[in-house]
Short mmCIF file of C-alpha atoms and ligand atoms in Angstrom, two decimals:
data_model
loop_
_atom_site.label_atom_id
_atom_site.label_comp_id
_atom_site.label_asym_id
_atom_site.label_seq_id
_atom_site.Cartn_x
_atom_site.Cartn_y
_atom_site.Cartn_z
CA MET A 274 9.94 12.15 -7.45
CA VAL A 275 6.71 13.33 -5.85
CA GLY A 276 5.92 11.12 -2.82
CA GLY A 277 8.17 9.35 -0.34
CA GLY A 278 6.15 6.13 0.03
CA PRO A 279 7.51 2.66 -0.84
CA GLY A 280 7.47 3.40 -4.60
CA GLY A 281 9.10 6.84 -4.42
CA LEU A 282 11.79 5.84 -1.95
CA THR A 283 12.73 2.68 -3.89
CA PHE A 284 13.08 4.76 -7.08
CA ALA A 285 15.30 7.27 -5.28
CA ARG A 286 17.35 4.59 -3.55
CA VAL A 287 18.14 2.73 -6.80
CA LEU A 288 19.09 5.97 -8.60
CA HIS A 289 21.20 6.97 -5.62
CA ARG A 290 22.95 3.57 -5.73
CA HIS A 291 23.97 4.32 -9.32
CA GLY A 292 25.27 7.75 -8.38
CA TYR A 293 22.36 9.82 -9.76
CA PRO A 294 21.11 12.80 -7.78
CA VAL A 295 17.35 12.74 -7.16
CA SER A 296 15.07 14.81 -4.95
CA VAL A 297 12.04 13.31 -3.29
CA LEU A 298 9.32 15.89 -2.65
CA GLU A 299 7.27 14.66 0.31
CA ARG A 300 4.24 16.35 1.85
CA ASP A 301 4.80 14.98 5.37
CA PRO A 302 6.91 17.39 7.44
CA SER A 303 9.14 14.58 8.77
CA PRO A 304 9.49 10.77 8.56
CA ASP A 305 7.57 10.28 11.83
CA ALA A 306 4.91 12.95 11.26
CA ARG A 307 2.14 10.33 11.17
CA PRO A 308 1.88 6.66 12.17
CA PRO A 309 3.42 4.65 9.32
CA GLY A 310 0.55 2.10 9.12
CA GLY A 311 0.49 -1.69 9.35
CA THR A 312 2.72 -4.46 8.17
CA LEU A 313 3.48 -5.31 4.52
CA ASP A 314 4.29 -8.68 3.01
CA LEU A 315 6.96 -8.41 0.34
CA HIS A 316 6.87 -11.06 -2.38
CA GLN A 317 9.99 -12.71 -3.74
CA GLY A 318 9.47 -11.70 -7.39
CA LEU A 319 8.17 -8.18 -6.61
CA GLY A 320 9.06 -6.18 -3.47
CA GLN A 321 12.03 -8.38 -2.62
CA LEU A 322 13.33 -8.10 -6.18
CA ALA A 323 13.09 -4.32 -5.86
CA LEU A 324 15.08 -4.44 -2.62
CA GLU A 325 17.71 -6.58 -4.35
CA LYS A 326 18.00 -3.91 -7.06
CA ALA A 327 18.42 -1.34 -4.29
CA GLY A 328 21.14 -3.46 -2.61
CA LEU A 329 18.98 -3.87 0.51
CA LEU A 330 17.78 -7.48 0.39
CA ALA A 331 20.15 -8.79 3.08
CA GLU A 332 19.14 -6.02 5.48
CA PHE A 333 15.47 -6.71 4.76
CA GLN A 334 15.98 -10.38 5.59
CA THR A 335 17.34 -9.53 9.03
CA LEU A 336 14.37 -7.22 9.78
CA SER A 337 11.48 -9.16 8.25
CA ARG A 338 9.28 -11.75 9.93
CA PRO A 339 8.84 -14.95 7.85
CA GLU A 340 6.65 -16.35 10.66
CA GLY A 341 4.28 -13.42 10.02
CA GLN A 342 3.04 -15.27 6.91
CA ALA A 343 1.06 -17.63 9.22
CA MET A 344 -2.69 -17.42 8.61
CA ARG A 345 -5.57 -18.82 10.60
CA ILE A 346 -9.17 -18.74 9.36
CA LEU A 347 -12.16 -19.04 11.68
CA ASP A 348 -15.88 -19.13 11.10
CA THR A 349 -18.06 -16.61 12.91
CA ALA A 350 -18.64 -19.10 15.76
CA GLY A 351 -14.88 -19.12 16.38
CA THR A 352 -14.20 -22.60 14.99
CA VAL A 353 -10.79 -22.90 13.33
CA LEU A 354 -11.27 -23.81 9.65
CA ARG A 355 -7.67 -23.47 8.48
CA ASP A 356 -4.41 -23.03 10.38
CA TRP A 357 -1.57 -22.48 7.93
CA ARG A 358 1.99 -21.98 9.14
CA PRO A 359 4.99 -21.34 6.89
CA ARG A 360 8.06 -23.57 7.04
CA PRO A 361 10.93 -21.83 8.91
CA ASP A 362 12.84 -21.42 5.61
CA ASP A 363 9.82 -20.06 3.70
CA LEU A 364 10.91 -16.62 2.49
CA ALA A 365 8.18 -16.21 -0.16
CA ASN A 366 6.27 -13.32 1.49
CA PRO A 367 7.81 -12.29 4.85
CA GLU A 368 6.25 -9.35 6.68
CA ILE A 369 7.93 -6.07 7.57
CA ASP A 370 6.55 -3.07 9.46
CA ARG A 371 6.06 -0.09 7.17
CA GLY A 372 8.15 2.12 9.46
CA GLN A 373 11.05 -0.33 9.28
CA LEU A 374 10.78 -0.53 5.49
CA ARG A 375 10.70 3.27 5.20
CA ASP A 376 13.82 3.64 7.37
CA LEU A 377 15.58 0.93 5.36
CA LEU A 378 14.80 2.69 2.07
CA LEU A 379 15.49 6.19 3.36
CA GLY A 380 19.19 5.63 4.06
CA SER A 381 20.97 8.63 2.61
CA VAL A 382 18.23 9.54 0.11
CA ASP A 383 17.62 13.27 -0.11
CA VAL A 384 14.00 13.83 0.92
CA ARG A 385 12.65 17.36 0.90
CA TRP A 386 10.14 17.01 3.75
CA GLY A 387 7.13 19.30 4.02
CA GLN A 388 6.93 19.91 0.24
CA SER A 389 3.29 19.58 -0.73
CA VAL A 390 2.82 19.46 -4.49
CA THR A 391 -0.45 20.93 -5.77
CA GLY A 392 -0.07 20.23 -9.49
CA VAL A 393 2.22 19.50 -12.42
CA GLU A 394 2.28 21.18 -15.83
CA PRO A 395 3.98 19.26 -18.67
CA GLY A 396 6.59 21.38 -20.41
CA ASP A 397 6.40 22.42 -24.07
CA ARG A 398 10.00 21.58 -25.09
CA GLY A 399 9.60 17.87 -25.75
CA GLY A 400 10.26 17.01 -22.11
CA GLY A 401 10.49 18.40 -18.61
CA ALA A 402 7.63 19.57 -16.43
CA VAL A 403 6.81 22.32 -13.97
CA VAL A 404 5.90 21.37 -10.39
CA ARG A 405 3.68 23.72 -8.37
CA PHE A 406 3.97 23.74 -4.60
CA ALA A 407 1.43 24.59 -1.89
CA ASP A 408 3.49 27.64 -0.85
CA GLY A 409 3.00 29.07 -4.36
CA HIS A 410 6.49 28.55 -5.82
CA GLU A 411 7.26 26.49 -8.95
CA GLU A 412 10.24 24.42 -10.07
CA THR A 413 11.09 22.77 -13.42
CA PHE A 414 12.44 19.23 -13.65
CA ASP A 415 13.55 16.99 -16.57
CA LEU A 416 11.17 14.27 -15.43
CA VAL A 417 8.46 14.36 -12.76
CA VAL A 418 7.41 10.98 -11.38
CA GLY A 419 4.16 10.93 -9.42
CA ALA A 420 4.31 8.28 -6.70
CA ASP A 421 2.01 10.33 -4.52
CA GLY A 422 -0.53 7.65 -3.78
CA ALA A 423 -4.27 7.20 -4.19
CA TRP A 424 -5.14 10.90 -4.31
CA SER A 425 -2.18 11.85 -6.51
CA ARG A 426 -1.85 15.50 -7.51
CA VAL A 427 0.48 14.56 -10.37
CA ARG A 428 -2.07 12.21 -11.99
CA ALA A 429 -4.16 15.07 -13.44
CA ALA A 430 -1.21 15.98 -15.71
CA VAL A 431 -1.61 12.68 -17.58
CA SER A 432 -5.12 11.36 -16.92
CA PRO A 433 -8.56 12.71 -16.00
CA THR A 434 -9.45 9.47 -14.17
CA ILE A 435 -10.04 9.53 -10.42
CA PRO A 436 -10.55 6.60 -8.02
CA HIS A 437 -14.07 5.27 -7.39
CA TYR A 438 -15.51 3.63 -4.26
CA THR A 439 -15.69 -0.19 -4.32
CA GLY A 440 -18.73 -0.34 -2.01
CA ILE A 441 -16.52 -1.95 0.63
CA THR A 442 -15.22 -0.07 3.62
CA VAL A 443 -12.66 -0.82 6.32
CA VAL A 444 -12.59 0.42 9.89
CA GLU A 445 -9.15 -0.07 11.41
CA THR A 446 -8.20 -0.27 15.06
CA SER A 447 -5.16 -1.61 16.91
CA LEU A 448 -4.04 -3.34 20.09
CA ASP A 449 -0.75 -2.69 21.87
CA ASP A 450 1.33 -5.14 23.94
CA VAL A 451 -1.04 -7.90 22.97
CA ASP A 452 1.13 -10.66 24.46
CA THR A 453 1.07 -9.17 27.95
CA ARG A 454 -2.23 -7.27 27.96
CA HIS A 455 -4.43 -9.68 25.98
CA PRO A 456 -2.73 -13.11 26.01
CA GLU A 457 -5.95 -14.85 24.92
CA LEU A 458 -6.10 -12.63 21.82
CA ALA A 459 -2.39 -13.21 21.20
CA ARG A 460 -3.11 -16.95 21.09
CA LEU A 461 -6.08 -16.40 18.77
CA ILE A 462 -3.97 -14.36 16.34
CA GLY A 463 -0.88 -16.63 16.45
CA ASP A 464 2.35 -15.50 14.74
CA GLY A 465 0.71 -13.90 11.70
CA SER A 466 -2.96 -13.16 11.01
CA VAL A 467 -6.37 -14.43 11.95
CA ALA A 468 -9.29 -13.86 9.57
CA VAL A 469 -12.95 -14.42 10.25
CA TYR A 470 -15.35 -14.32 7.32
CA GLY A 471 -19.13 -13.83 7.57
CA VAL A 472 -21.80 -12.73 5.12
CA ASN A 473 -20.56 -9.59 3.37
CA ARG A 474 -18.14 -8.80 6.19
CA SER A 475 -14.92 -9.91 7.80
CA ILE A 476 -12.60 -9.19 10.69
CA VAL A 477 -8.86 -9.62 10.18
CA ALA A 478 -6.23 -9.13 12.89
CA GLN A 479 -2.60 -8.97 11.86
CA ARG A 480 0.46 -9.00 14.06
CA ASN A 481 3.06 -6.26 13.58
CA SER A 482 6.40 -6.30 15.40
CA GLY A 483 6.67 -5.54 19.13
CA GLY A 484 3.32 -7.04 20.18
CA HIS A 485 1.36 -4.48 18.12
CA VAL A 486 -1.71 -5.78 16.26
CA LYS A 487 -3.79 -4.09 13.56
CA VAL A 488 -7.44 -5.09 13.37
CA TYR A 489 -9.48 -4.50 10.21
CA ALA A 490 -13.29 -4.73 10.15
CA ARG A 491 -14.30 -4.94 6.48
CA PHE A 492 -17.90 -4.69 5.26
CA ARG A 493 -20.13 -3.61 2.40
CA ALA A 494 -21.74 -0.24 3.07
CA PRO A 495 -22.65 3.03 1.38
CA LEU A 496 -20.00 5.71 1.78
CA ASP A 497 -22.17 7.63 4.25
CA TRP A 498 -22.93 4.62 6.52
CA HIS A 499 -21.55 6.47 9.56
CA THR A 500 -23.37 9.79 9.27
CA GLY A 501 -25.62 8.80 12.19
CA LEU A 502 -22.43 8.79 14.30
CA SER A 503 -20.72 11.81 12.79
CA PRO A 504 -20.37 13.32 9.30
CA ASP A 505 -16.65 12.50 9.52
CA LEU A 506 -15.91 9.24 11.32
CA ALA A 507 -12.59 10.69 12.54
CA ASP A 508 -14.57 13.07 14.77
CA ALA A 509 -16.94 10.42 16.19
CA ASP A 510 -16.76 9.19 19.76
CA PRO A 511 -14.72 5.91 19.79
CA ASP A 512 -17.32 4.32 22.12
CA ALA A 513 -20.05 5.07 19.57
CA ILE A 514 -17.97 3.63 16.70
CA ARG A 515 -17.18 0.52 18.75
CA SER A 516 -20.88 -0.02 19.59
CA SER A 517 -21.91 0.39 16.00
CA LEU A 518 -19.24 -2.10 14.84
CA LEU A 519 -20.26 -4.60 17.52
CA ALA A 520 -23.88 -4.28 16.31
CA LEU A 521 -22.72 -4.89 12.74
CA PHE A 522 -20.92 -8.09 13.79
CA ASP A 523 -23.64 -9.12 16.26
CA GLY A 524 -23.71 -12.86 16.99
CA TRP A 525 -20.02 -13.47 16.20
CA ALA A 526 -17.93 -15.39 18.74
CA ALA A 527 -16.97 -13.33 21.82
CA PRO A 528 -13.15 -13.71 21.42
CA VAL A 529 -13.44 -12.43 17.84
CA LEU A 530 -15.48 -9.41 18.93
CA ASP A 531 -12.91 -8.74 21.68
CA LEU A 532 -10.56 -7.73 18.87
CA LEU A 533 -12.89 -4.75 18.31
CA ARG A 534 -13.84 -4.27 21.99
CA HIS A 535 -10.22 -3.65 23.02
CA GLY A 536 -9.42 -1.22 20.20
CA ALA A 537 -8.90 2.31 21.56
CA SER A 538 -9.33 4.40 18.41
CA PHE A 539 -10.77 3.77 14.97
CA ALA A 540 -9.79 4.94 11.47
CA HIS A 541 -12.15 4.90 8.51
CA ARG A 542 -10.68 3.58 5.24
CA PRO A 543 -13.29 3.24 2.48
CA LEU A 544 -11.68 1.21 -0.33
CA TYR A 545 -11.27 3.17 -3.55
CA VAL A 546 -9.77 1.84 -6.78
CA LEU A 547 -8.78 3.05 -10.24
CA PRO A 548 -10.16 1.14 -13.27
CA VAL A 549 -8.20 -2.11 -13.76
CA ASP A 550 -7.10 -0.99 -17.24
CA HIS A 551 -6.07 2.56 -16.28
CA THR A 552 -3.51 3.92 -18.77
CA TRP A 553 -2.87 7.34 -20.33
CA PRO A 554 -1.54 8.81 -23.57
CA PRO A 555 2.20 9.71 -23.59
CA VAL A 556 2.96 12.98 -21.79
CA PRO A 557 6.62 14.03 -22.13
CA GLY A 558 8.29 14.80 -18.82
CA VAL A 559 5.66 13.19 -16.55
CA THR A 560 4.81 9.67 -15.45
CA LEU A 561 3.20 7.86 -12.52
CA LEU A 562 3.88 4.72 -10.56
CA GLY A 563 2.39 2.84 -7.61
CA ASP A 564 -1.06 3.68 -6.26
CA ALA A 565 -1.07 6.94 -8.24
CA ALA A 566 -1.03 4.84 -11.44
CA HIS A 567 -3.06 1.77 -10.45
CA LEU A 568 -4.83 1.97 -7.08
CA MET A 569 -6.24 -1.50 -6.40
CA PRO A 570 -7.77 -3.37 -3.43
CA PRO A 571 -5.24 -3.78 -0.59
CA LEU A 572 -4.63 -7.51 -0.93
CA GLY A 573 -0.87 -7.67 -0.68
CA ALA A 574 0.20 -6.32 -4.08
CA GLY A 575 0.20 -2.48 -4.05
CA ALA A 576 3.43 -1.77 -2.18
CA ASN A 577 5.17 -4.65 -3.95
CA LEU A 578 4.25 -3.26 -7.36
CA ALA A 579 5.11 0.32 -6.41
CA MET A 580 8.57 -0.75 -5.23
CA LEU A 581 9.36 -2.87 -8.29
CA GLU A 582 8.16 -0.10 -10.59
CA GLY A 583 10.33 2.41 -8.69
CA ALA A 584 13.36 0.15 -9.11
CA GLU A 585 12.66 -0.59 -12.79
CA LEU A 586 12.09 3.05 -13.74
CA ALA A 587 15.31 4.04 -11.98
CA GLU A 588 17.24 1.32 -13.84
CA ALA A 589 15.67 2.39 -17.14
CA ILE A 590 16.86 5.95 -16.51
CA VAL A 591 20.36 4.74 -15.62
CA GLU A 592 20.47 2.71 -18.85
CA THR A 593 19.82 5.82 -20.97
CA GLY A 594 22.91 7.39 -19.44
CA ALA A 595 20.71 10.47 -18.95
CA ASP A 596 22.61 13.29 -17.35
CA ALA A 597 20.89 16.45 -16.22
CA ASP A 598 24.16 18.38 -16.69
CA ALA A 599 24.82 17.16 -20.27
CA ALA A 600 25.42 19.86 -22.88
CA ASP A 601 23.02 18.25 -25.39
CA THR A 602 19.99 18.32 -23.10
CA THR A 603 17.47 17.81 -25.91
CA THR A 604 18.92 14.43 -26.87
CA SER A 605 19.02 13.21 -23.30
CA LEU A 606 15.43 14.33 -22.66
CA GLU A 607 14.30 12.41 -25.77
CA ASP A 608 16.10 9.28 -24.57
CA LEU A 609 14.63 9.74 -21.13
CA ASP A 610 11.16 10.00 -22.62
CA LYS A 611 11.61 6.82 -24.68
CA ALA A 612 12.74 4.94 -21.57
CA VAL A 613 9.73 6.22 -19.63
CA ARG A 614 7.28 5.16 -22.37
CA ALA A 615 8.77 1.63 -22.40
CA PHE A 616 8.56 1.53 -18.59
CA GLU A 617 4.87 2.52 -18.70
CA GLN A 618 4.00 -0.33 -21.10
CA ARG A 619 5.66 -2.82 -18.80
CA MET A 620 4.03 -1.35 -15.68
CA TRP A 621 0.53 -1.33 -17.21
CA ALA A 622 0.74 -4.97 -18.31
CA ARG A 623 1.81 -6.22 -14.88
CA ALA A 624 -0.41 -3.87 -12.82
CA GLY A 625 -3.47 -4.68 -14.97
CA LYS A 626 -2.99 -8.36 -14.19
CA TRP A 627 -2.74 -7.68 -10.43
CA ALA A 628 -5.66 -5.27 -10.49
CA LYS A 629 -7.86 -8.03 -11.92
CA ILE A 630 -6.58 -10.57 -9.35
CA THR A 631 -7.09 -8.26 -6.36
CA THR A 632 -10.48 -6.98 -7.55
CA ALA A 633 -11.79 -10.54 -7.92
CA GLY A 634 -10.12 -11.44 -4.59
CA LEU A 635 -11.87 -8.61 -2.73
CA GLU A 636 -15.26 -9.67 -4.11
CA ARG A 637 -14.65 -13.20 -2.80
CA LEU A 638 -13.36 -12.07 0.60
CA VAL A 639 -16.37 -9.82 1.22
CA SER A 640 -19.01 -12.05 -0.25
CA SER A 641 -22.55 -13.17 0.47
CA ASP A 642 -21.09 -16.68 0.60
CA PRO A 643 -18.27 -16.93 3.19
CA THR A 644 -17.05 -20.25 1.71
CA GLU A 645 -15.79 -18.11 -1.20
CA ALA A 646 -13.24 -16.61 1.21
CA LEU A 647 -11.92 -20.05 2.05
CA ALA A 648 -11.68 -20.92 -1.62
CA GLN A 649 -9.76 -17.68 -2.22
CA PHE A 650 -7.34 -18.58 0.58
CA GLU A 651 -6.76 -22.10 -0.82
CA GLU A 652 -6.09 -20.62 -4.25
CA VAL A 653 -3.52 -18.14 -2.89
CA GLN A 654 -1.76 -20.93 -0.98
CA SER A 655 -1.57 -23.31 -3.95
C1 LIG B 710 -4.66 -1.90 5.25
C2 LIG B 710 -3.71 -2.03 4.09
C3 LIG B 710 -2.85 -3.11 4.01
C4 LIG B 710 -1.99 -3.26 2.92
N1 LIG B 710 -1.15 -4.33 2.88
C5 LIG B 710 -0.30 -4.47 1.83
C6 LIG B 710 0.64 -5.57 1.77
O1 LIG B 710 0.71 -6.42 2.65
N2 LIG B 710 1.45 -5.64 0.66
C7 LIG B 710 1.39 -4.72 -0.34
O2 LIG B 710 2.13 -4.85 -1.31
N3 LIG B 710 0.55 -3.67 -0.30
C8 LIG B 710 -0.30 -3.51 0.76
N4 LIG B 710 -1.14 -2.44 0.80
C9 LIG B 710 -1.13 -1.45 -0.29
C10 LIG B 710 0.02 -0.46 -0.11
O3 LIG B 710 -0.07 0.18 1.14
C11 LIG B 710 0.02 0.61 -1.20
O4 LIG B 710 -0.25 0.04 -2.44
C12 LIG B 710 1.40 1.30 -1.24
O5 LIG B 710 1.63 2.00 -0.03
C13 LIG B 710 1.52 2.25 -2.42
O6 LIG B 710 2.78 2.84 -2.39
P1 LIG B 710 3.03 4.23 -3.15
O7 LIG B 710 4.48 4.54 -2.91
O8 LIG B 710 2.51 4.15 -4.52
O9 LIG B 710 2.08 5.29 -2.41
P2 LIG B 710 1.89 5.68 -0.88
O10 LIG B 710 2.36 4.61 0.03
O11 LIG B 710 0.48 6.13 -0.76
O12 LIG B 710 2.87 6.92 -0.68
C14 LIG B 710 2.55 8.16 -1.25
C15 LIG B 710 3.42 9.24 -0.60
O13 LIG B 710 3.19 10.46 -1.28
C16 LIG B 710 3.02 11.50 -0.33
N5 LIG B 710 2.16 12.51 -0.97
C17 LIG B 710 0.83 12.41 -1.23
N6 LIG B 710 0.39 13.52 -1.83
C18 LIG B 710 1.45 14.34 -1.95
C19 LIG B 710 1.62 15.65 -2.48
N7 LIG B 710 0.58 16.32 -3.02
N8 LIG B 710 2.86 16.23 -2.44
C20 LIG B 710 3.91 15.54 -1.91
N9 LIG B 710 3.81 14.30 -1.38
C21 LIG B 710 2.59 13.71 -1.40
C22 LIG B 710 2.36 10.82 0.86
O14 LIG B 710 2.55 11.56 2.04
C23 LIG B 710 3.09 9.47 0.87
O15 LIG B 710 4.28 9.52 1.61
C24 LIG B 710 -1.99 -2.27 1.89
C25 LIG B 710 -2.85 -1.17 1.98
C26 LIG B 710 -3.70 -1.04 3.06
C27 LIG B 710 -4.61 0.17 3.14
#
């Protein structure tokens, strides 16, 4: 398994549960090497099903925040248009912090931290593949699964396709201790998220655990929109980024703009996607799952799909009875390959459907007509 994100760790955890040894090759030097990112909502028939397959659903339920599903929508003048709160027993899409999910999945999984994969070469013996590492060494495995995210290094072994820019970018900031430091913003956000939609732009603030809030400013822009600030937005002065965002959202209600005003640092996340119908011809010994296979707009599906795919591929491998130590390795590699091909068909059908839904959803949420965003919200709720 290349990549220790939600997809890779779920795959490893399910295999581990069935007594199969698996190594996760992860580029990060340690679990806490970088901030884990915002909160994820896990759907009952997707991410939660994957956790059930991993034997972790009960633990998830004690950690997750069903109240985090709450969603408030404002217009740019700050008027509340919708204020949706889940029932206390609504467990359809509870939220969990990414760090908590990672720790839950990690358990006793063997992760080889600090292993950056640079490429994969399919083998020539009807299965197996060679993995190349950044330090120059190589290793051969029966099956290499690329769950290494948007900029996957494994993907090139099966497909020449690379992600393209959607024309929509996100600048992310965050607020700490919102309940004590910014009680007025805590009230604005409520228990879950607040979203404000304008013409071709939006601001969404989403509560994580422990009073931490992620704020996302989303807008249509060319990829180089920030070059007046700095060629790489990561190097730009936060005050300059803040001013340029405030100018972009000029005229919006003051409490909404305070979400940006109080952000200390800013991260640039242009939204890239793979084609909605991305597939590849069979390549023995190599497959992909998660964002590596079907990067789509971040509208609540990507981690869910990656996790379910991880769980399903692991179960498919268990069902073959594949055993890396078996004497008749050729037979078991053939069975493994058949199971992988069947898994891919299933993954493509489901991911293609979600890619279409999230692509259309993004167009409506960042639209020249903000009432489209409301319509999108009503549709998701119904
Ligand atoms: C702002 C935002 C909000 C989102 N909210 C949601 C949500 O609520 N629900 C939802 O389902 N989805 C959500 N998503 C989408 C979700 O984050 C992704 O779809 C999901 O993380 C994909 O999981 P993955 O395991 O495929 O890849 P990733 O999470 O990208 O993990 C890939 C892993 O591979 C490692 N890696 C990368 N390259 C290499 C290499 N060369 N060698 C070794 N290791 C490597 C990385 O370090 C990483 O650990 C959101 C996305 C964003 C940006």
